[in-house]
Short mmCIF file of C-alpha atoms in Angstrom, two decimals:
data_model
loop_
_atom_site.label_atom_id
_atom_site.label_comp_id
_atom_site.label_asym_id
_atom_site.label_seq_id
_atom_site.Cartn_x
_atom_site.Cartn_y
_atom_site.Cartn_z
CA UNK A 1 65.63 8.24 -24.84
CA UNK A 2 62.66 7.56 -23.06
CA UNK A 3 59.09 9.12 -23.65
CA UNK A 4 59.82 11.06 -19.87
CA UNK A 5 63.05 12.29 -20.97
CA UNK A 6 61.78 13.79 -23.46
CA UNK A 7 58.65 15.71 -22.11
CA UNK A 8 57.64 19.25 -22.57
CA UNK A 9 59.07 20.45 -19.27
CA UNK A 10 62.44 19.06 -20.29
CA UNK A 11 62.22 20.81 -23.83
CA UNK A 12 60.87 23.67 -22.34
CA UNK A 13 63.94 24.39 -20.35
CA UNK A 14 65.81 23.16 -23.11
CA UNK A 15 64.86 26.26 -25.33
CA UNK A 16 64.84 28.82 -22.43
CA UNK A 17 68.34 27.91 -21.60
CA UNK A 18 69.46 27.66 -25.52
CA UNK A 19 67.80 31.30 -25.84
CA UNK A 20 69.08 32.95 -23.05
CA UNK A 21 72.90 31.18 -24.03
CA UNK A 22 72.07 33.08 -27.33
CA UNK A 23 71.55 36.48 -25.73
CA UNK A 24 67.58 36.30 -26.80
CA UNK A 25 65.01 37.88 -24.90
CA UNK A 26 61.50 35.96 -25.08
CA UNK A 27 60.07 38.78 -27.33
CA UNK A 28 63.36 38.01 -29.87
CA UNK A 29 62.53 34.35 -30.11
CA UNK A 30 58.57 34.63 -30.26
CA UNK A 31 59.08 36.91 -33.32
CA UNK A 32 61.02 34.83 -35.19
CA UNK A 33 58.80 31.73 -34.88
CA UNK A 34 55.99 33.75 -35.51
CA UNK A 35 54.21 33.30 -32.07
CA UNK A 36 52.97 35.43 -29.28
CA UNK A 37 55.47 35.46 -26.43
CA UNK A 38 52.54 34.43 -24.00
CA UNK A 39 52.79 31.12 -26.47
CA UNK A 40 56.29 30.90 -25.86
CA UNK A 41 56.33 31.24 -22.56
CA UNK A 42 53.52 28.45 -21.92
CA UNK A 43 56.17 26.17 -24.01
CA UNK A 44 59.16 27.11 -22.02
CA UNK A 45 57.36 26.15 -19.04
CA UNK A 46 56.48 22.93 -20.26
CA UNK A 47 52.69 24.29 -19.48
CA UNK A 48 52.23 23.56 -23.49
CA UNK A 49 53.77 20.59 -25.54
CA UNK A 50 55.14 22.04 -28.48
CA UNK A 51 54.11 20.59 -31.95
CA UNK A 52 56.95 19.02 -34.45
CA UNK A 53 56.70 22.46 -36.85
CA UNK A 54 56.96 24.29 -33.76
CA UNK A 55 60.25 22.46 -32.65
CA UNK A 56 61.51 22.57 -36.58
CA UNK A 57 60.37 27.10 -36.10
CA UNK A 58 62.05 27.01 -32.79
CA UNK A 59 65.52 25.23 -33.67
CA UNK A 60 65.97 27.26 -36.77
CA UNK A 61 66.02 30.64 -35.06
CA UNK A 62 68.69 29.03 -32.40
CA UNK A 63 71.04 27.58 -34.86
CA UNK A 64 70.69 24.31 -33.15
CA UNK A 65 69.11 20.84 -34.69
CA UNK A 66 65.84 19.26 -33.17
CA UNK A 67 67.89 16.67 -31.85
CA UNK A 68 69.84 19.37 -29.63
CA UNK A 69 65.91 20.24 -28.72
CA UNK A 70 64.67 16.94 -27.67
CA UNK A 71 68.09 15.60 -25.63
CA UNK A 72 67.15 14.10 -22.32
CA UNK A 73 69.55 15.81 -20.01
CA UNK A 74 69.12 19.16 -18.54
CA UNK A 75 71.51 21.39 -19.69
CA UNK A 76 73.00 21.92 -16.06
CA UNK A 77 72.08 21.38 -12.46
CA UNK A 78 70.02 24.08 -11.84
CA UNK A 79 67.59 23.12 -14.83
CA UNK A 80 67.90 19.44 -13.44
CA UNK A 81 66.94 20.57 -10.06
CA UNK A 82 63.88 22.90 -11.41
CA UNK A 83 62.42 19.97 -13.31
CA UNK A 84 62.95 17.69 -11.05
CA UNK A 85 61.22 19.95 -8.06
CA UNK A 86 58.08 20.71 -10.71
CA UNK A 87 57.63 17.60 -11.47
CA UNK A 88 57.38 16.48 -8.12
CA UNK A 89 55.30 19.20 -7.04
CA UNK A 90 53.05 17.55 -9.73
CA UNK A 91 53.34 13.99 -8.02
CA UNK A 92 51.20 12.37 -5.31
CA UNK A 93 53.68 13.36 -2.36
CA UNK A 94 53.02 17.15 -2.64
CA UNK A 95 49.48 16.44 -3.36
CA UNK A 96 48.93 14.49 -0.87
CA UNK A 97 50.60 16.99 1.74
CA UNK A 98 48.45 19.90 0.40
CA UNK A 99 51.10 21.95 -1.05
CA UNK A 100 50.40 23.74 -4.51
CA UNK A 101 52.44 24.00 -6.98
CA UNK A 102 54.23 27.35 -7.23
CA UNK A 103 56.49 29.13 -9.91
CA UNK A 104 60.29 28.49 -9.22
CA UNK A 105 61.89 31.94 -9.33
CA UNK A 106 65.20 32.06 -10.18
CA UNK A 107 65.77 34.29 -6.93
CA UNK A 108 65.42 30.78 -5.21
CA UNK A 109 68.53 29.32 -4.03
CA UNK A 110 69.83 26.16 -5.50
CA UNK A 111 70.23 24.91 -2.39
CA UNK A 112 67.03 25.40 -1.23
CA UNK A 113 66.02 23.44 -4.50
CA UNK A 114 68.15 20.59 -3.01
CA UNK A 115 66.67 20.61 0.03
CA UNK A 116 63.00 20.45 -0.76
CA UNK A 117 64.62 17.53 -3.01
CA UNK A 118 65.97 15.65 -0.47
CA UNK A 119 62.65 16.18 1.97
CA UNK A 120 60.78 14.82 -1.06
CA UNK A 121 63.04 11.80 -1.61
CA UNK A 122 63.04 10.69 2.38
CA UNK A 123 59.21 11.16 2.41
CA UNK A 124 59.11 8.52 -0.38
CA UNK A 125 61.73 6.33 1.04
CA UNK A 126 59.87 6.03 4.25
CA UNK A 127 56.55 5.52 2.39
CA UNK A 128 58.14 2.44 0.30
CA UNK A 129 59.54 1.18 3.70
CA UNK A 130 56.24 1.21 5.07
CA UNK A 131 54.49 -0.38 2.06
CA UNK A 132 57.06 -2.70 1.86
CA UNK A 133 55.77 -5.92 3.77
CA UNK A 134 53.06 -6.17 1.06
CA UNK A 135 54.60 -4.63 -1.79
CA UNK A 136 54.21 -7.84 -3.58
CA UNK A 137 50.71 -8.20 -3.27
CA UNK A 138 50.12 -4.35 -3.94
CA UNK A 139 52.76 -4.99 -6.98
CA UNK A 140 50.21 -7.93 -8.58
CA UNK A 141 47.29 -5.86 -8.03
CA UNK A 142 48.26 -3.15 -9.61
CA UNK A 143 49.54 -5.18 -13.05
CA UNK A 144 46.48 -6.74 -12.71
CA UNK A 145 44.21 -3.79 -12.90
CA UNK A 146 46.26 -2.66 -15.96
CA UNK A 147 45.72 -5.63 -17.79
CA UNK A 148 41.68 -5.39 -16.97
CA UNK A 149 42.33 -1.95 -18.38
CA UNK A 150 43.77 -2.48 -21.59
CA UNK A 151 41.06 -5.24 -21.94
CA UNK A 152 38.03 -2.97 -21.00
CA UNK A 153 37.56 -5.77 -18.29
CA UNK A 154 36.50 -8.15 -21.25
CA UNK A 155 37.96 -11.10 -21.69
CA UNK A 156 36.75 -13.25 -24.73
CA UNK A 157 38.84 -16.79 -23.89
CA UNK A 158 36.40 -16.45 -21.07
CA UNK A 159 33.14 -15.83 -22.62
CA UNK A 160 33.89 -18.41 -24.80
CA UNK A 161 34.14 -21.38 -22.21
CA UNK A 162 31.23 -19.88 -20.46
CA UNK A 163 29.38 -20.47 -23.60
CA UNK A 164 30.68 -23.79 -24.28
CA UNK A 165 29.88 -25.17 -20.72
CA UNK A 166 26.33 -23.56 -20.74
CA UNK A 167 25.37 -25.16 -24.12
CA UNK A 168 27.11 -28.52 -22.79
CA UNK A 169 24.32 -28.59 -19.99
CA UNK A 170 21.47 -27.39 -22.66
CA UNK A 171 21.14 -23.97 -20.96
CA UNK A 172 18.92 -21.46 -23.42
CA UNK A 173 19.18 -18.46 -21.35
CA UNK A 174 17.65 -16.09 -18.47
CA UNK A 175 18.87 -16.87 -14.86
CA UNK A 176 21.01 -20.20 -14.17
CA UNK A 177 18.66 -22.53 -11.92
CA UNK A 178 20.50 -24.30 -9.08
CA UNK A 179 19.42 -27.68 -10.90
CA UNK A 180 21.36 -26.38 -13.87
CA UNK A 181 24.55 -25.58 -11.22
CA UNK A 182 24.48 -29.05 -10.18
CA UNK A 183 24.25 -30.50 -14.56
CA UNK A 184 27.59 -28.74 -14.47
CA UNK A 185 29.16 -29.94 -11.62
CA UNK A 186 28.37 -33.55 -12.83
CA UNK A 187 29.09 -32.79 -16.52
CA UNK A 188 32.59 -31.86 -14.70
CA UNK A 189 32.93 -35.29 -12.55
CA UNK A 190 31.87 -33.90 -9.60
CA UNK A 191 29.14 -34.59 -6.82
CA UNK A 192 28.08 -32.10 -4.24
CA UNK A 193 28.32 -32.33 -0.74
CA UNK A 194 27.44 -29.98 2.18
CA UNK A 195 29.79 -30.68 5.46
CA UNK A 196 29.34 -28.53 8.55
CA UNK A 197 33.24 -28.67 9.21
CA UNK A 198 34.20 -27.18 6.14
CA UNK A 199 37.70 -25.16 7.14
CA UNK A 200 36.87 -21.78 8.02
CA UNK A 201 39.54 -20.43 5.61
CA UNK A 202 38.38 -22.19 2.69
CA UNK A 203 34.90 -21.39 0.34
CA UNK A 204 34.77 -25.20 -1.10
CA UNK A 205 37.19 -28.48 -0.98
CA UNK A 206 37.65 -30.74 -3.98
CA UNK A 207 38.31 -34.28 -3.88
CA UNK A 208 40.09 -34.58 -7.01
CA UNK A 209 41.04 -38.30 -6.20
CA UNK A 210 37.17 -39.22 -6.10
CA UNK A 211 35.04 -36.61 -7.80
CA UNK A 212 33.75 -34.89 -4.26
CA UNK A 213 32.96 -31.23 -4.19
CA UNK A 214 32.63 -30.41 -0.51
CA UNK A 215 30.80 -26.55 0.30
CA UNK A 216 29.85 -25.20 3.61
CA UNK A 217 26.28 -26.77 5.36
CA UNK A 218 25.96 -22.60 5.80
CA UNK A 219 26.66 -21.77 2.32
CA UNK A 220 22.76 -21.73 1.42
CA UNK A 221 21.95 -19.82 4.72
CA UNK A 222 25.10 -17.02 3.96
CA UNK A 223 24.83 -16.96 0.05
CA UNK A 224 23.38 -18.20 -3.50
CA UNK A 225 24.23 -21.73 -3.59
CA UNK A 226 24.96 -21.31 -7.13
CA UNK A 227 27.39 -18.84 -7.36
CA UNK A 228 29.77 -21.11 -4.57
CA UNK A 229 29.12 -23.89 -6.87
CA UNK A 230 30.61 -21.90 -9.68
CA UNK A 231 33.36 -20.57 -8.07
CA UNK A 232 34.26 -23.87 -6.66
CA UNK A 233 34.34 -25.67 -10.13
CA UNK A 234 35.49 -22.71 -12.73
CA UNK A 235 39.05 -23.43 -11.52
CA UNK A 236 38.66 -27.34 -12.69
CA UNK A 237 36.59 -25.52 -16.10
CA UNK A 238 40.24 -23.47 -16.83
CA UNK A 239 42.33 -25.76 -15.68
CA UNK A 240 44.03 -24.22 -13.42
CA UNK A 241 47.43 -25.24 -11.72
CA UNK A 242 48.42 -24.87 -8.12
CA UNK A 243 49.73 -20.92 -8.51
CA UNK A 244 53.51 -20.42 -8.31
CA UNK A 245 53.35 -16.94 -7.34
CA UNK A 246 51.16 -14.23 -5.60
CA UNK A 247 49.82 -12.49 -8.85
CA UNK A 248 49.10 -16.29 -10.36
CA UNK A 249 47.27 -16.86 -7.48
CA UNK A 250 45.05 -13.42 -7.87
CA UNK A 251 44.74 -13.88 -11.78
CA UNK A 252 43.26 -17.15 -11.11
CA UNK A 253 40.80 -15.37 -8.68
CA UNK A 254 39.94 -12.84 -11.23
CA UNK A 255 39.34 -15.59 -13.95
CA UNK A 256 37.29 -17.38 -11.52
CA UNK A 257 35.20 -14.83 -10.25
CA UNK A 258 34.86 -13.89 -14.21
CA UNK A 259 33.56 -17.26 -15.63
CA UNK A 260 31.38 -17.40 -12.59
CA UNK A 261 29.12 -14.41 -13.70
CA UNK A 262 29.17 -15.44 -17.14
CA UNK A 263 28.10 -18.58 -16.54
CA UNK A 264 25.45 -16.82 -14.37
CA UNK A 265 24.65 -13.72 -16.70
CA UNK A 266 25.57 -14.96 -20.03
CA UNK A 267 27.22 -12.48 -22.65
CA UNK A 268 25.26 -13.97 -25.71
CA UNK A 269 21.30 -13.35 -23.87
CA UNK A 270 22.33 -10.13 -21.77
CA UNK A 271 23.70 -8.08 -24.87
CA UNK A 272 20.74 -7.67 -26.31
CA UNK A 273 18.82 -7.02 -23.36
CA UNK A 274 21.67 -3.71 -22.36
CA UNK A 275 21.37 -2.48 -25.98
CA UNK A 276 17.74 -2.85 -26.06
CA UNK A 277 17.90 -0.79 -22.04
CA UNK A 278 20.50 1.86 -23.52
CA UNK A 279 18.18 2.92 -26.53
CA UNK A 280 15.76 3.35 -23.94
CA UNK A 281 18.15 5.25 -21.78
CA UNK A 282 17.15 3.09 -18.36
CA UNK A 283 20.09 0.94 -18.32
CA UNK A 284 19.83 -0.40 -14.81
CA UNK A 285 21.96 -2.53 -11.98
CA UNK A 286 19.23 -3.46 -10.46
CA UNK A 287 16.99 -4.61 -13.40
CA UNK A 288 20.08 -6.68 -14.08
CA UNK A 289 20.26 -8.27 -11.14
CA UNK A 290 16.72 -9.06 -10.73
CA UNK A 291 16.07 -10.33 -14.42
CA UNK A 292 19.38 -12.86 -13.56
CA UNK A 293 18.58 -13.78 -10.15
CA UNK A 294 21.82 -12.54 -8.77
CA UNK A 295 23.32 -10.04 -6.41
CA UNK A 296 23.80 -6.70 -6.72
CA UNK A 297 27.88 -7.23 -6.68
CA UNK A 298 27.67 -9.76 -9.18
CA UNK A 299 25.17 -7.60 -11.50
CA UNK A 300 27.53 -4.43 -11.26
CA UNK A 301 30.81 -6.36 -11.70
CA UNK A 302 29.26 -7.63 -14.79
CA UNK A 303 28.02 -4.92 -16.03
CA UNK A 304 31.88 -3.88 -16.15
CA UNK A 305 32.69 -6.99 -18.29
CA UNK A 306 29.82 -5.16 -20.98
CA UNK A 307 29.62 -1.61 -20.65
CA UNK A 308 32.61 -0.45 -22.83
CA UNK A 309 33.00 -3.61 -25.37
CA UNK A 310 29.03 -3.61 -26.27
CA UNK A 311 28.19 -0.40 -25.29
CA UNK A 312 30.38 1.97 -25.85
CA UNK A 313 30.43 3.26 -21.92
CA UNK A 314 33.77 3.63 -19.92
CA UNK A 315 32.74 2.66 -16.39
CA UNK A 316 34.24 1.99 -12.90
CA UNK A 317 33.11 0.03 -10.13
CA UNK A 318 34.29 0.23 -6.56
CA UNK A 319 33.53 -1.96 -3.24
CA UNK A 320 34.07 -0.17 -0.10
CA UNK A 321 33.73 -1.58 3.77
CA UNK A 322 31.89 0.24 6.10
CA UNK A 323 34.78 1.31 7.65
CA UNK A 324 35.88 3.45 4.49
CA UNK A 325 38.27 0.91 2.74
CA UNK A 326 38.22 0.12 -0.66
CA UNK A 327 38.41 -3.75 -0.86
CA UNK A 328 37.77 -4.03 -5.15
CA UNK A 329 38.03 -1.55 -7.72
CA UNK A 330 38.09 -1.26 -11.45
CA UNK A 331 37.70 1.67 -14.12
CA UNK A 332 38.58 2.89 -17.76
CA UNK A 333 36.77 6.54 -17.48
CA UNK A 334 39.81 8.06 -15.87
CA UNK A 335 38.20 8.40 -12.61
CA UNK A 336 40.82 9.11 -10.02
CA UNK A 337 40.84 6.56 -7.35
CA UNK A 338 43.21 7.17 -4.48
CA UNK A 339 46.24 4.78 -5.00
CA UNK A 340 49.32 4.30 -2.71
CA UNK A 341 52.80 5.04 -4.07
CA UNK A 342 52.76 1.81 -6.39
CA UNK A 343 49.61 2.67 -7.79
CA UNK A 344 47.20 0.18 -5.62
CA UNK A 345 43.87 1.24 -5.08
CA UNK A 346 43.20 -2.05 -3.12
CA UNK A 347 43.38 -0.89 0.99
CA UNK A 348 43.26 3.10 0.83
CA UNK A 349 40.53 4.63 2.08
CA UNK A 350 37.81 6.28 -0.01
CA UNK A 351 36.71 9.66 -0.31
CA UNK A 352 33.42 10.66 2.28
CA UNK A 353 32.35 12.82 -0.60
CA UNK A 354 32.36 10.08 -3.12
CA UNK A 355 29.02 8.20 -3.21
CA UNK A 356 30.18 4.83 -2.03
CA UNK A 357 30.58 6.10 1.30
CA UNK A 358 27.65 8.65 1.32
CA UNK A 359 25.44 5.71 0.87
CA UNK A 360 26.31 3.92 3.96
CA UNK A 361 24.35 7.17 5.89
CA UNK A 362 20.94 6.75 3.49
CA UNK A 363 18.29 5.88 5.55
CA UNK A 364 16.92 3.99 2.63
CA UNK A 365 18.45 0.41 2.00
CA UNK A 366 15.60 -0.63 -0.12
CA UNK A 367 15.94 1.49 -2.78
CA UNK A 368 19.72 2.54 -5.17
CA UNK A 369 21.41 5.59 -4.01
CA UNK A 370 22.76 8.10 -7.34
CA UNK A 371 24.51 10.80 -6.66
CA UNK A 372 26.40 13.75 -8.77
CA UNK A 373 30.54 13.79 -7.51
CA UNK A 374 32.70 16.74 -9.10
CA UNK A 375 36.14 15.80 -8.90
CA UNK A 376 39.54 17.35 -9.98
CA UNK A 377 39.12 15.25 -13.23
CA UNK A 378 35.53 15.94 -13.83
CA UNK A 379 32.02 15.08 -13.18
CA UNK A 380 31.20 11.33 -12.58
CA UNK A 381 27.29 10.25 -11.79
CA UNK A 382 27.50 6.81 -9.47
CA UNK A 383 24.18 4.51 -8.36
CA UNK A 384 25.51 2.26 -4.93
CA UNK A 385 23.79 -0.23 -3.16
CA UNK A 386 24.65 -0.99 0.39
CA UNK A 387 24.82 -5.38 0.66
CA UNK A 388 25.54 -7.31 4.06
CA UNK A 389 28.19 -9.77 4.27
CA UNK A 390 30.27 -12.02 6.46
CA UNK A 391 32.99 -9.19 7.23
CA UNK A 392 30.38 -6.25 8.16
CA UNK A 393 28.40 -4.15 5.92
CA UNK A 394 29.78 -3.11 2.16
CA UNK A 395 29.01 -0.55 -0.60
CA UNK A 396 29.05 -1.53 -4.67
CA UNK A 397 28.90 1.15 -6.62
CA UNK A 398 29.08 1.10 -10.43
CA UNK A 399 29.95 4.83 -11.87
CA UNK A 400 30.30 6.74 -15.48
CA UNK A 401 31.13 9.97 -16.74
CA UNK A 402 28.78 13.03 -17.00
CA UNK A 403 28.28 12.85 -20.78
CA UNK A 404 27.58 9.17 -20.34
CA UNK A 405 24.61 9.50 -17.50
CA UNK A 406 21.83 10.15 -20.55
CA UNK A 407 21.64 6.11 -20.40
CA UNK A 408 21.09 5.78 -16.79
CA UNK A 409 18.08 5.45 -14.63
CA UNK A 410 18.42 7.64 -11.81
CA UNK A 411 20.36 10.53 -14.21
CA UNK A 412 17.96 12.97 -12.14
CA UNK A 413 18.92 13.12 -8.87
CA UNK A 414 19.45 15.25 -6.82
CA UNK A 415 22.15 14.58 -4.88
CA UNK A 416 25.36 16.32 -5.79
CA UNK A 417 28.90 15.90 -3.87
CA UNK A 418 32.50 17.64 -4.11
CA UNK A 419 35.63 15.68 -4.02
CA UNK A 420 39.17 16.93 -4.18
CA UNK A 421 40.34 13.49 -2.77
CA UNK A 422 43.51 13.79 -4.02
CA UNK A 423 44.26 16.38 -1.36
CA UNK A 424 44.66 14.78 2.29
CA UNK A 425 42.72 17.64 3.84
CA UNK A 426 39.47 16.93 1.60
CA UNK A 427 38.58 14.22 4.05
CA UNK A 428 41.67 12.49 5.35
CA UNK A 429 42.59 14.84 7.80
CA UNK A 430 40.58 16.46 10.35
CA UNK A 431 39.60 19.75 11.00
CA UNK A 432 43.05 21.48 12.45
CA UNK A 433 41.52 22.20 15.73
CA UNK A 434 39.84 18.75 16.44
CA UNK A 435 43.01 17.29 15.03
CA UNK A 436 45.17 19.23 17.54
CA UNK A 437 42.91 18.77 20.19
CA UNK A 438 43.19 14.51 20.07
CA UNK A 439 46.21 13.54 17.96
CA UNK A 440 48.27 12.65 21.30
CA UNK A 441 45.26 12.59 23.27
CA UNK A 442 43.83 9.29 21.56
CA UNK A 443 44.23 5.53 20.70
CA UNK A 444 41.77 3.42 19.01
CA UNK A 445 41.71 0.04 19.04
CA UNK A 446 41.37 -1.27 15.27
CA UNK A 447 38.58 -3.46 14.57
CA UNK A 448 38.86 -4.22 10.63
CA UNK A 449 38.46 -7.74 9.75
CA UNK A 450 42.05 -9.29 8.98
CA UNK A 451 41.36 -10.12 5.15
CA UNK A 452 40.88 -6.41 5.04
CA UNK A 453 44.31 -5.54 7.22
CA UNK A 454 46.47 -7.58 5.17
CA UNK A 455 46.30 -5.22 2.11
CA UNK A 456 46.49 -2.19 4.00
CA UNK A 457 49.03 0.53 4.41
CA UNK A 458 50.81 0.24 7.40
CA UNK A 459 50.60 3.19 9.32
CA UNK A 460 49.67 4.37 12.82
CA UNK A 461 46.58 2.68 13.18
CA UNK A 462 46.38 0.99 9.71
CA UNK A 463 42.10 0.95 8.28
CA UNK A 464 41.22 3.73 10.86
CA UNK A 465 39.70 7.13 9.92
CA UNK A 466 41.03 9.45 12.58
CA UNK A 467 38.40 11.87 11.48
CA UNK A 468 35.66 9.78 12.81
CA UNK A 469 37.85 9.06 16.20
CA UNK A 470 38.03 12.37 16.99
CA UNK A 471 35.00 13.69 16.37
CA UNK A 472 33.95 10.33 18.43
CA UNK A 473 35.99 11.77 21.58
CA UNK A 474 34.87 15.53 21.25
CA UNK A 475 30.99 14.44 21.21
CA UNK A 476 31.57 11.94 24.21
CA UNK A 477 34.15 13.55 26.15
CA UNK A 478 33.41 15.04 29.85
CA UNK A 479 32.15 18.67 29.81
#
C-alpha cells in the first residue's frame, strides 16, 4: 500500500461508507469516539488526517480492524469516482483552468462524475502530448532540482576540491585575481589562448592532445575572463566523461557552474563574513558581489549554496528573461513556482506580480529592487537585480520567507505585490474582453532566443505573453 492509497480522503470515505453500511448517523459515531460531529465530519472529508488513537476510537465503534480502515481501495465506484474527482479538483489542471473546488453532493450523478473524469484525463493527455518532444529534458530537470533540494543546494565533494585547488595555487582568500585563474589553468596542464573563430555554439575548446585552452577573443569584452576560465577547466578539475545521457550532461553543468563560484567565492572565507552580516541583520547580494568581484548572478546563486547549510535560511532564486520566462530556478522555502505537468519550472512563464518581473519596469537599474509578494502559500520578501546579457535583458532574484526578512537589507520596503499564480487568470490570461476582442484577431511573430525555445512548452505561440499582445493591438489599433 502506498503512502497515496492510504491518505485521509481515502480513509475518510472509508469510515463514512463503513458508518452509513452500519445504519449510523454522524451524531451516533461522533459520540462514541468522543468527538464533536463537526470533527468527524472534517475527517470523513479527508479535510483532517485522523491520528492513530483516533483510527483505533473510530474502528472500535464499527466493529471493523484498522486494517479494514486504512485499505487502499474505495469501497465501490462511486467513492472511487468522488476521490478521484476531489483530488483532481485539488491538482494543477483545475487550478490552472480557474475552477474551485466544490462539495460533491450525492444528488450528483455518477455519470456526471465520469464525465468531468474523462474531460480531466483528455486535458492531461493532450498536455503530455504537447510536452512530449522535450519531456526528457523537462524529466532531468526536474530530478535535478530534487536532488539540489534534498541537498539544500550544498554540495560538500564540491567545496572540498574547490578548496584543494585554491590552496594548490596558494590562494588565502577575498576575490580570485585573473593571475590566480591563469596559476590554475597551468597547475591543470593548460595554456590559454584567445581565437576570434571560436564556434559560436561553444563557451571554450580544449586541446586535450596538447594542453591548449582556447576562449573567445570577445570573452573579456562580453564577460569576467575568470569565470570562462573556470568554467572551461572545472570539467578537467572533476573529471568529467563525455555525458551518456541528457541529465549527465546537465549534472555536469550544474557541478561546473558550482565549483566555478566556489573557486570564485570560497566557502571557508565567505562563512564568516554571512554570519558576521546576519548578526547584523544586513545580509546583502550586492555586498557579496562587490567584496568578491563577481556578478550579481554568480553572488545570488551562491548565496543559495550558503543560506540554509550555514545559516539556517531556506531561500530560492529565480532567473527570468525579459520576455517573462523563467530560464533557472531553485528553492527549499516552499515557494510555489509555476511548473508544467512534470513538475519543470525551467520554460513557464513567471508571475507579473512576482518581483522578478516587476523589476524589469523600475526605472532604477543602479540600485536592488525588494519587494513584499503574498502568495497562496504565504508571504515571501525578494531583492532582484536586472543584468544584460548576450540573449536580451534578464532578472536574478534571490527570495526568503517573511519570518526570515529580519536578516535582510532592504526588509523595509515598500513595495508590496499579490500573486495567485497558480490560477491562469492572475496574469496568464487577459482581461475577458481584450481577450475576446484579439484571440482570432492576432498573430505574433515569436522572437525568443532559441536556447530559450527549446525548453519551452509547446503551445500556440510557445514564450509569448498574449496579455502583452493584446493590449499591444488595442493601444495601436486604428480608431
Amino acid at each position: 500500500m502506498t503512502e497515496e492509497d492510504a491518505d485521509a480522503l481515502t480513509i475518510g470515505r472509508r469510515i463514512r461508507q463503513l458508518r452509513t453500511a452500519r445504519g449510523m448517523t454522524l451524531d451516533d459515531l461522533a459520540v462514541a469516539v468522543d468527538r464533536a460531529p463537526s470533527q468527524m465530519s472534517m475527517i470523513e472529508t479527508g479535510k483532517r488526517e485522523p491520528k492513530l488513537t483516533q483510527l483505533q476510537a473510530i474502528a472500535r465503534a464499527l466493529g471493523v480492524t484498522i486494517d479494514a480502515l486504512l485499505e487502499g481501495e474505495p469501497l465501490d465506484e462511486r467513492s472511487a469516482l468522488e476521490i478521484a474527482l476531489e483530488r483532481a479538483m485539488k491538482g494543477q489542471t483545475f487550478q490552472a483552468l480557474g475552477i474551485e473546488p466544490f462539495r460533491i453532493a450525492k444528488s450528483v450523478p455518477t455519470d456526471a462524475l465520469k464525465a468531468l473524469l474523462a474531460l480531466h484525463g483528455e486535458i492531461d493527455r493532450l498536455k503530455d502530448e504537447r510536452a512530449a518532444t522535450p519531456e526528457e529534458a523537462r524529466r532531468a530537470n526536474v530530478e535535478l532540482r530534487h536532488l539540489m533540494r534534498r541537498q539544500d543546494n550544498h554540495f560538500a565533494d564540491l567545496e572540498a576540491k574547490a578548496s584543494e585547488i585554491l590552496a594548490a595555487v596558494g590562494h588565502s582568500g577575498g576575490p580570485l585575481t585573473q593571475r590566480t585563474a591563469s596559476e590554475i589553468a597551468a597547475y591543470l596542464g593548460f595554456t590559454l589562448h584567445y581565437a576570434p573563430d571560436l564556434p559560436q555554439t561553444t563557451r571554450s575548446v580544449a586541446d586535450l592532445a596538447h594542453g591548449r585552452l582556447y576562449l573567445s577573443s570577445q570573452v573579456q569584452a562580453k564577460g569576467d575572463a575568470r569565470t570562462a576560465v573556470l568554467q572551461a577547466l572545472s570539467s578537467r578539475m572533476l573529471g568529467h566523461s563525455e555525458p551518456r545521457s541528457y541529465a549527465e550532461f546537465l549534472r555536469q553543468r550544474v557541478e561546473t557552474n558550482y565549483l566555478t563560484g566556489a573557486l570564485l567565492i570560497p566557502e571557508a572565507h565567505v562563512v564568516p563574513m554571512l554570519v558576521e552580516a546576519k548578526a547584523r541583520r544586513a545580509i546583502s547580494i550586492e555586498d557579496l558581489r562587490d567584496a568578491y568581484s563577481v556578478s550579481y548572478e554568480t553572488a545570488a546563486h551562491r548565496f543559495t549554496n550558503l543560506a540554509t547549510r550555514h545559516l539556517d535560511i531556506p531561500v530560492h532564486f529565480l532567473k527570468v528573461h525579459e520576455s517573462g520566462t523563467i530560464t533557472k530556478a531553485y528553492e527549499n522555502d516552499d515557494v510555489n513556482f509555476p511548473t508544467d505537468r512534470l513538475g519543470a519550472i525551467e520554460g513557464q512563464m513567471c508571475c507579473r506580480r512576482w518581483t522578478s518581473r516587476v523589476v524589469f519596469d523600475e526605472d532604477d537599474r543602479f540600485n536592488p529592487y525588494y519587494q513584499y509578494t503574498d502568495t497562496g502559500n504565504g508571504t515571501y520578501w525578494c531583492t532582484a537585480r536586472v543584468e544584460a546579457s548576450s540573449e536580451g535583458l534578464h532578472s536574478v532574484s534571490v527570495g526568503v520567507r517573511f519570518d526570515d526578512t529580519k536578516w535582510f537589507v532592504g526588509r523595509d520596503t515598500p513595495h508590496r505585490g499579490v500573486s495567485k499564480h497558480s490560477v491562469e487568470v492572475c496574469c496568464r490570461r487577459a482581461p475577458a474582453e481584450l481577450e475576446g476582442r484579439w484571440r482570432e484577431n492576432s498573430w505574433p511573430n515569436v522572437k525568443t532566443p532559441r536556447t530559450l525555445l527549446a525548453t519551452l512548452p509547446t503551445g500556440s505561440f510557445p514564450g509569448v505573453d498574449t496579455t502583452d499582445v493584446y493590449e499591444f493591438l488595442e493601444a495601436h489599433a486604428p480608431r
